[in-house]
Amino acid sequence: MRVDPIAGFEDGSQRIVGYKATFETAASPPPHSHRRGQIAYCPDAPLRVTAGGSTFVLGRDQAAWIPGDLLHRLSATTRRTALNLYIEPAYASSLGNRPRVLGLGPLERELIRTAAEAGVPDLADAAHGRLVEVLFDRLRPTQRLHGTLAIPSDRALARLQEEWLAGSGRDIDLSECAARLAVSPRTLQRRVLAATGLTFRRWRQKVVLFAAVEPLLRGCPVKVLAADCGYASASAFVAAFRAVFGITPGELQRQQVAE
């Protein structure tokens, strides 16, 4: 019997394996993949997903579809509950072969919870099978994303982006960054533009604002985040956030409250 090396479940002949786990603050497995496709849902904290060359953040009304054998990482900055469904590739063809965000209503959330908590034995039961069929009939990609951040193909820039997401070195300017990478400012500007399509300043701004999405979804006050992101006022932060993501921080938070 095969055993999934990360989640630890017995990877047998079942079409779907449910799995529930609790991760303490900031704890998450390293980048990994599963043979099966995965539906990942976190009901009690925003979830950051890195897969397929991009990073995105899920609210509690969303789940991620991660195809089988795709390297990915799931993380959160707070304690979280993970509700995961691991699905045989042949059974998940309707969900596609690339990562995507799935919109969840109250019914879909409860169906995922029920299937995840069922584990392996109960899912062999016909009643559970019918519940899963209903879930698959109702799962749809959502166009409402809480921002998406591409991962630069340039490894040095990708490492720098990870540092900014973690809150480190965000005040570094172009010249300082160029000196750190042992290149000229002009060369660095060209590298950033080639890798991100943005100038150094715009790229750094987008990364810093993207890092604010997760605490916003947790309900962190806008004034606090404005200061954390280096803005002199909340209004300047709001304007910059809207320019990048097409929605204000307050609107993003109200969407979560509405759910």
CSV table of C-alpha atoms in Angstrom, one decimal:
chain,number,residue,atom,x,y,z
A,1,MET,CA,0.0,0.0,0.0
A,2,ARG,CA,1.4,3.4,-1.0
A,3,VAL,CA,1.4,6.1,1.7
A,4,ASP,CA,1.3,9.8,0.8
A,5,PRO,CA,4.7,11.2,2.0
A,6,ILE,CA,3.3,14.5,3.1
A,7,ALA,CA,-0.3,13.9,4.4
A,8,GLY,CA,0.4,10.4,5.5
A,9,PHE,CA,-2.8,8.8,4.3
A,10,GLU,CA,-2.9,5.3,2.6
A,11,ASP,CA,-3.0,6.0,-1.1
A,12,GLY,CA,-5.1,3.1,-2.2
A,13,SER,CA,-7.9,2.6,-4.7
A,14,GLN,CA,-10.4,5.1,-3.2
A,15,ARG,CA,-11.4,7.9,-5.6
A,16,ILE,CA,-11.3,10.5,-2.8
A,17,VAL,CA,-9.5,10.6,0.5
A,18,GLY,CA,-10.5,13.1,3.1
A,19,TYR,CA,-8.0,14.6,5.4
A,20,LYS,CA,-8.2,17.1,8.3
A,21,ALA,CA,-5.2,18.6,10.2
A,22,THR,CA,-4.4,21.5,12.4
A,23,PHE,CA,-1.3,23.6,11.8
A,24,GLU,CA,0.1,25.9,14.5
A,25,THR,CA,1.0,29.5,13.9
A,26,ALA,CA,3.3,29.9,10.8
A,27,ALA,CA,3.7,26.1,10.5
A,28,SER,CA,3.4,24.6,7.0
A,29,PRO,CA,5.0,21.8,5.1
A,30,PRO,CA,7.8,22.7,2.6
A,31,PRO,CA,7.0,22.8,-1.1
A,32,HIS,CA,5.8,19.4,-2.2
A,33,SER,CA,3.4,17.6,-4.5
A,34,HIS,CA,0.9,14.7,-4.3
A,35,ARG,CA,0.1,12.1,-6.9
A,36,ARG,CA,-3.5,12.9,-6.4
A,37,GLY,CA,-5.1,16.2,-7.1
A,38,GLN,CA,-6.0,18.3,-4.0
A,39,ILE,CA,-8.9,20.5,-3.0
A,40,ALA,CA,-7.5,22.6,-0.1
A,41,TYR,CA,-9.8,24.6,2.1
A,42,CYS,CA,-9.1,26.5,5.3
A,43,PRO,CA,-12.3,27.6,7.2
A,44,ASP,CA,-10.7,29.6,9.9
A,45,ALA,CA,-7.8,31.6,8.4
A,46,PRO,CA,-6.7,33.2,5.1
A,47,LEU,CA,-4.6,30.7,3.2
A,48,ARG,CA,-1.7,31.6,1.0
A,49,VAL,CA,-1.2,29.2,-1.9
A,50,THR,CA,1.9,29.1,-4.1
A,51,ALA,CA,1.6,26.9,-7.2
A,52,GLY,CA,2.0,27.0,-10.9
A,53,GLY,CA,4.3,30.0,-10.8
A,54,SER,CA,2.0,32.3,-8.8
A,55,THR,CA,1.0,33.0,-5.3
A,56,PHE,CA,-2.6,33.9,-4.3
A,57,VAL,CA,-4.6,34.2,-1.0
A,58,LEU,CA,-7.8,32.4,-0.3
A,59,GLY,CA,-10.6,33.8,1.9
A,60,ARG,CA,-12.9,31.5,3.9
A,61,ASP,CA,-15.3,31.5,1.0
A,62,GLN,CA,-12.7,29.9,-1.4
A,63,ALA,CA,-10.8,26.7,-1.9
A,64,ALA,CA,-7.8,25.9,-4.1
A,65,TRP,CA,-7.7,23.2,-6.7
A,66,ILE,CA,-4.1,21.9,-7.1
A,67,PRO,CA,-3.6,19.2,-9.9
A,68,GLY,CA,-1.7,16.1,-9.1
A,69,ASP,CA,2.1,16.1,-9.2
A,70,LEU,CA,2.2,19.9,-9.1
A,71,LEU,CA,4.7,21.5,-6.7
A,72,HIS,CA,3.0,23.7,-4.3
A,73,ARG,CA,3.0,25.2,-0.8
A,74,LEU,CA,0.2,26.2,1.5
A,75,SER,CA,0.8,28.5,4.4
A,76,ALA,CA,-0.8,30.9,6.9
A,77,THR,CA,0.5,33.3,9.4
A,78,THR,CA,-1.9,32.1,12.1
A,79,ARG,CA,-3.1,28.8,13.5
A,80,ARG,CA,-5.3,27.1,10.9
A,81,THR,CA,-7.4,24.1,10.2
A,82,ALA,CA,-6.7,22.3,6.9
A,83,LEU,CA,-9.6,20.5,5.2
A,84,ASN,CA,-8.3,18.6,2.2
A,85,LEU,CA,-9.7,16.2,-0.3
A,86,TYR,CA,-7.2,14.1,-2.3
A,87,ILE,CA,-8.7,13.0,-5.6
A,88,GLU,CA,-7.7,10.4,-8.2
A,89,PRO,CA,-6.6,12.3,-11.3
A,90,ALA,CA,-9.1,10.4,-13.6
A,91,TYR,CA,-12.0,11.4,-11.3
A,92,ALA,CA,-10.9,15.1,-11.2
A,93,SER,CA,-10.6,15.9,-14.9
A,94,SER,CA,-13.5,18.4,-14.7
A,95,LEU,CA,-11.4,20.6,-12.5
A,96,GLY,CA,-8.6,21.1,-15.1
A,97,ASN,CA,-4.9,20.7,-15.2
A,98,ARG,CA,-3.8,24.0,-13.7
A,99,PRO,CA,-4.3,25.5,-10.2
A,100,ARG,CA,-7.4,27.6,-9.8
A,101,VAL,CA,-9.5,29.2,-7.1
A,102,LEU,CA,-12.9,27.7,-6.4
A,103,GLY,CA,-15.8,29.8,-5.0
A,104,LEU,CA,-17.6,28.2,-2.1
A,105,GLY,CA,-21.1,28.9,-0.8
A,106,PRO,CA,-22.4,27.6,2.6
A,107,LEU,CA,-23.4,24.2,1.0
A,108,GLU,CA,-20.0,23.7,-0.7
A,109,ARG,CA,-18.1,24.5,2.6
A,110,GLU,CA,-20.1,22.0,4.6
A,111,LEU,CA,-19.7,19.3,1.9
A,112,ILE,CA,-15.9,19.8,1.9
A,113,ARG,CA,-15.9,19.6,5.7
A,114,THR,CA,-18.0,16.4,5.8
A,115,ALA,CA,-15.8,14.7,3.2
A,116,ALA,CA,-12.6,15.8,4.8
A,117,GLU,CA,-13.6,14.6,8.2
A,118,ALA,CA,-14.9,11.3,6.8
A,119,GLY,CA,-11.4,10.0,6.1
A,120,VAL,CA,-11.0,6.8,4.0
A,121,PRO,CA,-13.5,4.2,5.4
A,122,ASP,CA,-16.7,6.3,5.3
A,123,LEU,CA,-16.0,7.5,1.7
A,124,ALA,CA,-16.6,3.9,0.6
A,125,ASP,CA,-20.2,4.3,1.8
A,126,ALA,CA,-22.8,5.1,-1.0
A,127,ALA,CA,-24.2,8.0,0.9
A,128,HIS,CA,-20.9,9.7,1.2
A,129,GLY,CA,-20.3,9.0,-2.5
A,130,ARG,CA,-23.5,10.9,-3.4
A,131,LEU,CA,-22.5,13.8,-1.2
A,132,VAL,CA,-19.2,14.0,-3.1
A,133,GLU,CA,-21.0,13.9,-6.4
A,134,VAL,CA,-23.1,16.9,-5.4
A,135,LEU,CA,-19.9,18.7,-4.4
A,136,PHE,CA,-18.3,18.1,-7.7
A,137,ASP,CA,-21.5,19.2,-9.5
A,138,ARG,CA,-21.4,22.5,-7.6
A,139,LEU,CA,-17.7,23.4,-7.7
A,140,ARG,CA,-16.9,26.3,-10.0
A,141,PRO,CA,-13.9,28.6,-10.5
A,142,THR,CA,-14.4,32.1,-9.2
A,143,GLN,CA,-13.4,35.3,-10.9
A,144,ARG,CA,-13.2,37.1,-7.6
A,145,LEU,CA,-9.5,36.8,-6.6
A,146,HIS,CA,-7.9,38.5,-3.7
A,147,GLY,CA,-4.9,39.5,-5.8
A,148,THR,CA,-2.4,37.2,-7.6
A,149,LEU,CA,1.4,37.6,-7.5
A,150,ALA,CA,3.5,36.0,-10.1
A,151,ILE,CA,6.8,34.4,-9.0
A,152,PRO,CA,9.8,35.9,-11.0
A,153,SER,CA,11.7,33.3,-13.0
A,154,ASP,CA,14.9,35.1,-11.9
A,155,ARG,CA,15.9,33.2,-8.8
A,156,ALA,CA,17.5,36.2,-7.1
A,157,LEU,CA,14.4,38.3,-7.6
A,158,ALA,CA,12.2,35.5,-6.4
A,159,ARG,CA,14.2,35.3,-3.2
A,160,LEU,CA,13.9,39.0,-2.7
A,161,GLN,CA,10.2,38.8,-3.3
A,162,GLU,CA,9.9,36.2,-0.6
A,163,GLU,CA,11.7,38.4,1.8
A,164,TRP,CA,9.4,41.3,1.1
A,165,LEU,CA,6.4,39.1,1.6
A,166,ALA,CA,7.8,38.0,5.0
A,167,GLY,CA,8.2,41.7,5.9
A,168,SER,CA,12.0,42.0,5.6
A,169,GLY,CA,13.9,44.7,3.8
A,170,ARG,CA,11.0,46.4,2.2
A,171,ASP,CA,12.6,49.9,2.4
A,172,ILE,CA,15.5,48.9,0.2
A,173,ASP,CA,15.8,51.1,-2.9
A,174,LEU,CA,17.0,50.3,-6.4
A,175,SER,CA,20.7,51.2,-5.8
A,176,GLU,CA,20.9,49.3,-2.5
A,177,CYS,CA,19.3,46.3,-4.1
A,178,ALA,CA,21.6,46.4,-7.1
A,179,ALA,CA,24.7,46.6,-4.8
A,180,ARG,CA,23.4,43.6,-2.9
A,181,LEU,CA,23.1,41.6,-6.1
A,182,ALA,CA,26.5,42.9,-7.4
A,183,VAL,CA,24.9,44.5,-10.6
A,184,SER,CA,24.4,48.1,-11.7
A,185,PRO,CA,21.1,49.8,-11.0
A,186,ARG,CA,20.4,49.9,-14.8
A,187,THR,CA,21.0,46.2,-15.1
A,188,LEU,CA,18.7,45.4,-12.2
A,189,GLN,CA,16.0,47.6,-13.6
A,190,ARG,CA,16.2,45.6,-16.9
A,191,ARG,CA,16.1,42.3,-15.0
A,192,VAL,CA,13.1,43.3,-13.0
A,193,LEU,CA,11.2,44.6,-16.1
A,194,ALA,CA,12.0,41.4,-18.0
A,195,ALA,CA,10.9,39.1,-15.1
A,196,THR,CA,7.8,41.0,-13.9
A,197,GLY,CA,6.8,43.5,-16.5
A,198,LEU,CA,7.1,46.2,-13.9
A,199,THR,CA,9.7,48.8,-12.8
A,200,PHE,CA,11.5,48.1,-9.6
A,201,ARG,CA,9.4,50.6,-7.7
A,202,ARG,CA,6.1,49.2,-9.0
A,203,TRP,CA,7.2,45.6,-8.4
A,204,ARG,CA,8.2,46.3,-4.8
A,205,GLN,CA,4.9,48.2,-4.2
A,206,LYS,CA,2.8,45.4,-5.6
A,207,VAL,CA,4.6,42.8,-3.4
A,208,VAL,CA,4.2,44.9,-0.3
A,209,LEU,CA,0.5,45.5,-1.0
A,210,PHE,CA,-0.1,41.9,-1.8
A,211,ALA,CA,1.4,41.0,1.6
A,212,ALA,CA,-1.3,43.1,3.2
A,213,VAL,CA,-4.1,40.9,1.7
A,214,GLU,CA,-3.8,38.2,4.3
A,215,PRO,CA,-4.0,40.4,7.4
A,216,LEU,CA,-6.8,42.4,5.8
A,217,LEU,CA,-8.8,39.2,5.4
A,218,ARG,CA,-8.1,38.5,9.1
A,219,GLY,CA,-9.7,41.9,10.0
A,220,CYS,CA,-6.5,43.9,10.7
A,221,PRO,CA,-7.3,47.7,10.7
A,222,VAL,CA,-6.4,49.6,7.6
A,223,LYS,CA,-4.5,52.2,9.6
A,224,VAL,CA,-2.2,49.6,11.1
A,225,LEU,CA,-1.5,48.0,7.7
A,226,ALA,CA,-0.9,51.4,6.1
A,227,ALA,CA,1.9,52.1,8.6
A,228,ASP,CA,3.3,48.5,8.3
A,229,CYS,CA,3.5,49.0,4.5
A,230,GLY,CA,5.3,52.3,4.8
A,231,TYR,CA,2.5,54.7,3.8
A,232,ALA,CA,2.2,58.0,5.6
A,233,SER,CA,-1.6,57.9,5.7
A,234,ALA,CA,-4.4,55.4,5.4
A,235,SER,CA,-5.8,57.3,2.4
A,236,ALA,CA,-2.5,56.9,0.5
A,237,PHE,CA,-2.5,53.1,1.3
A,238,VAL,CA,-6.1,52.8,0.2
A,239,ALA,CA,-5.4,54.6,-3.1
A,240,ALA,CA,-2.4,52.5,-3.9
A,241,PHE,CA,-4.2,49.2,-3.0
A,242,ARG,CA,-7.1,50.1,-5.2
A,243,ALA,CA,-4.8,51.0,-8.1
A,244,VAL,CA,-3.1,47.7,-7.9
A,245,PHE,CA,-6.0,45.3,-7.1
A,246,GLY,CA,-9.0,47.2,-8.3
A,247,ILE,CA,-10.7,47.1,-4.9
A,248,THR,CA,-10.2,49.0,-1.7
A,249,PRO,CA,-9.1,47.3,1.5
A,250,GLY,CA,-12.4,48.1,3.1
A,251,GLU,CA,-14.3,46.5,0.3
A,252,LEU,CA,-12.2,43.4,0.5
A,253,GLN,CA,-12.9,43.1,4.2
A,254,ARG,CA,-16.7,43.7,3.7
A,255,GLN,CA,-16.8,40.9,1.2
A,256,GLN,CA,-15.5,38.5,3.9
A,257,VAL,CA,-18.0,39.8,6.5
A,258,ALA,CA,-20.8,39.3,4.0
A,259,GLU,CA,-19.8,35.6,3.7
